[in-house]
mmCIF file of C-alpha atoms in Angstrom:
data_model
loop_
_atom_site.group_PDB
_atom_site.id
_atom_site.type_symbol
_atom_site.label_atom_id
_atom_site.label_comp_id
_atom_site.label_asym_id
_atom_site.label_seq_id
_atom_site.Cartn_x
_atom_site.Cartn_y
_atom_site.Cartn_z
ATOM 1 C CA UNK A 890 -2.124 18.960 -21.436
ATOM 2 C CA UNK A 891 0.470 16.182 -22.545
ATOM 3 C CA UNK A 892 3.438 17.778 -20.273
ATOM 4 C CA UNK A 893 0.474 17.897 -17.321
ATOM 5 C CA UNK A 894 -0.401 14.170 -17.400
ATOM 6 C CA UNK A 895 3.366 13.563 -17.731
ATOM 7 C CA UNK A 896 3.976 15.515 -14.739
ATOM 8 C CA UNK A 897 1.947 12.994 -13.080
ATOM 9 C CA UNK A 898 3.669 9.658 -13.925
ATOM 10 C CA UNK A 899 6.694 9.999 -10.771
ATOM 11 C CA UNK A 900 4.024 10.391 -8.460
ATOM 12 C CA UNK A 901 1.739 7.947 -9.482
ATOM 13 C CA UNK A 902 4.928 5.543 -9.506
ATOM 14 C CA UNK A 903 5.431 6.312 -5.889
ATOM 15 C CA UNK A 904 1.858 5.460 -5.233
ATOM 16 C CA UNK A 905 1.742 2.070 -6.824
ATOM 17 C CA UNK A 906 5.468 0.986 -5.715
ATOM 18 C CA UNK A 907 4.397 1.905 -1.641
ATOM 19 C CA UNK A 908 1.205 -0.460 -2.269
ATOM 20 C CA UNK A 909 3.666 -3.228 -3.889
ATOM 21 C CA UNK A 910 5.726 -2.952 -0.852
ATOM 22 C CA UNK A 911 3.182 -2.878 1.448
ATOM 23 C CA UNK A 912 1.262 -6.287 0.328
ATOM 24 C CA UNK A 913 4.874 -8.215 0.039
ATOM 25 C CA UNK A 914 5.830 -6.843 3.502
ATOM 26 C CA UNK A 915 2.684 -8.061 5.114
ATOM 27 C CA UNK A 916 2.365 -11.437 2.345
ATOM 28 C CA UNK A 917 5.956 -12.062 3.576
ATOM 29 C CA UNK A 918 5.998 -11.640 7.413
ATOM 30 C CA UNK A 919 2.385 -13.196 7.695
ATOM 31 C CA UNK A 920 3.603 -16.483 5.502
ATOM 32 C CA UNK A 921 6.480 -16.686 8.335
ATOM 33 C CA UNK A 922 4.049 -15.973 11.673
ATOM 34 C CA UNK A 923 6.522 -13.026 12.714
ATOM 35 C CA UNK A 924 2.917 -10.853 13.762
ATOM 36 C CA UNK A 925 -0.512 -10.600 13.452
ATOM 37 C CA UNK A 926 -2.345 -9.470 10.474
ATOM 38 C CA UNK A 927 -3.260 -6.405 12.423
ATOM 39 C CA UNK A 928 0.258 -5.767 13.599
ATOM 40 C CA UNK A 929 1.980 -6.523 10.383
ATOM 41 C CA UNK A 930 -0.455 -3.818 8.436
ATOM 42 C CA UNK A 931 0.699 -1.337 10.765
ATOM 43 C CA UNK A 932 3.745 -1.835 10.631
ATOM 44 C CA UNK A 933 3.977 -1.586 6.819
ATOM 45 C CA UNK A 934 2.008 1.227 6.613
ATOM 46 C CA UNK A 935 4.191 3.153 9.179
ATOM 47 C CA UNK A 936 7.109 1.992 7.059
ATOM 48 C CA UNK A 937 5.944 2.630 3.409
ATOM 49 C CA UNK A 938 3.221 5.740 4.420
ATOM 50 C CA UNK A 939 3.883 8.828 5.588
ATOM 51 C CA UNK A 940 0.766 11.243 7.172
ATOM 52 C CA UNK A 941 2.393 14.131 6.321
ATOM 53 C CA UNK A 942 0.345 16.070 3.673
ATOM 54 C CA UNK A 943 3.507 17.345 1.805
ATOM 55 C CA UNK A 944 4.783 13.883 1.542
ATOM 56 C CA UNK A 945 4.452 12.287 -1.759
ATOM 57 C CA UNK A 946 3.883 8.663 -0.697
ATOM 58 C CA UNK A 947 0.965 9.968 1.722
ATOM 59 C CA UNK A 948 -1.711 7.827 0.708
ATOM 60 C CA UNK A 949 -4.541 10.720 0.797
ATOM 61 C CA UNK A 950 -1.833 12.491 -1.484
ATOM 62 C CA UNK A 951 -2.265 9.788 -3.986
ATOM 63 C CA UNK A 952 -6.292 9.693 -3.618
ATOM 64 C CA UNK A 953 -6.579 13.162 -4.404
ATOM 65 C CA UNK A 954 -4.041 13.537 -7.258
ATOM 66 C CA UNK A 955 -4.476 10.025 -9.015
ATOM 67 C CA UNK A 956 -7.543 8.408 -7.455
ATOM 68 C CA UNK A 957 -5.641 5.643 -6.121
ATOM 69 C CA UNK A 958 -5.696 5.225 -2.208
ATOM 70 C CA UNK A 959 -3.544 2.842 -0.456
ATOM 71 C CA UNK A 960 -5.459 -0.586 -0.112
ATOM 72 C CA UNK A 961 -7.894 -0.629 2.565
ATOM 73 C CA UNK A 962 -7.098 -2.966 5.467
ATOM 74 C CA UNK A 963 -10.229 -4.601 5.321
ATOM 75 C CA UNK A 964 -10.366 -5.130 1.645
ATOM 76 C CA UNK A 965 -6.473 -6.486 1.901
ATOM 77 C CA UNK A 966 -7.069 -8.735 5.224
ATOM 78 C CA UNK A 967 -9.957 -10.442 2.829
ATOM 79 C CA UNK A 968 -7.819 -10.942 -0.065
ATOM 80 C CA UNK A 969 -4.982 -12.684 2.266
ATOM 81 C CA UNK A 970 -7.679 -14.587 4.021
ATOM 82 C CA UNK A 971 -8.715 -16.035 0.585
ATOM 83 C CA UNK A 972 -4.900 -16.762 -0.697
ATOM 84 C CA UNK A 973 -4.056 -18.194 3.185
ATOM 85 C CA UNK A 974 -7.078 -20.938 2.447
ATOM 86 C CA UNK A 975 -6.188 -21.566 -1.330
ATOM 87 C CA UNK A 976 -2.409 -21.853 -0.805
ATOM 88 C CA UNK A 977 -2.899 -23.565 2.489
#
């Protein structure tokens, strides 16, 4: 059971680095006008996401083996909206 959930812990480090790279490549660009939310979300996901199922990093890869799913665009776009009016 131990040597099971151990298994576990590269993967799930893939999943969580991806969405850490994702939200500073789209913080970053956004902060410097380079794109459009939209755009820039693409673009990191295309980067940082992979849709083939034998890929670690895919996102539905992570969903099914850890629970975790890349961050949702909408739920992301809301949380920079709220940081762009706090930070100005």
């Amino acid at each position: 059971m131990l040597l099971k959930a151990l298994s576990k812990i590269p993967f799930s480090l893939s999943c969580y680095t991806n969405k850490v790279k994702t939200i500073n490549y789209i913080v970053d660009l956004c902060k410097k006008g380079r794109a459009s939310y939209d755009v820039l979300y693409d673009e990191a996901v295309s980067h940082f996401d992979s849709d083939d199922p034998s890929n670690a990093h895919n996102p539905l890869n992570c969903e099914t083996k850890i629970g975790f799913r890349y961050i949702d665009k909408e739920d992301l776009r809301k949380a920079w909206q709220e940081m762009a009016e706090k930070d100005g």
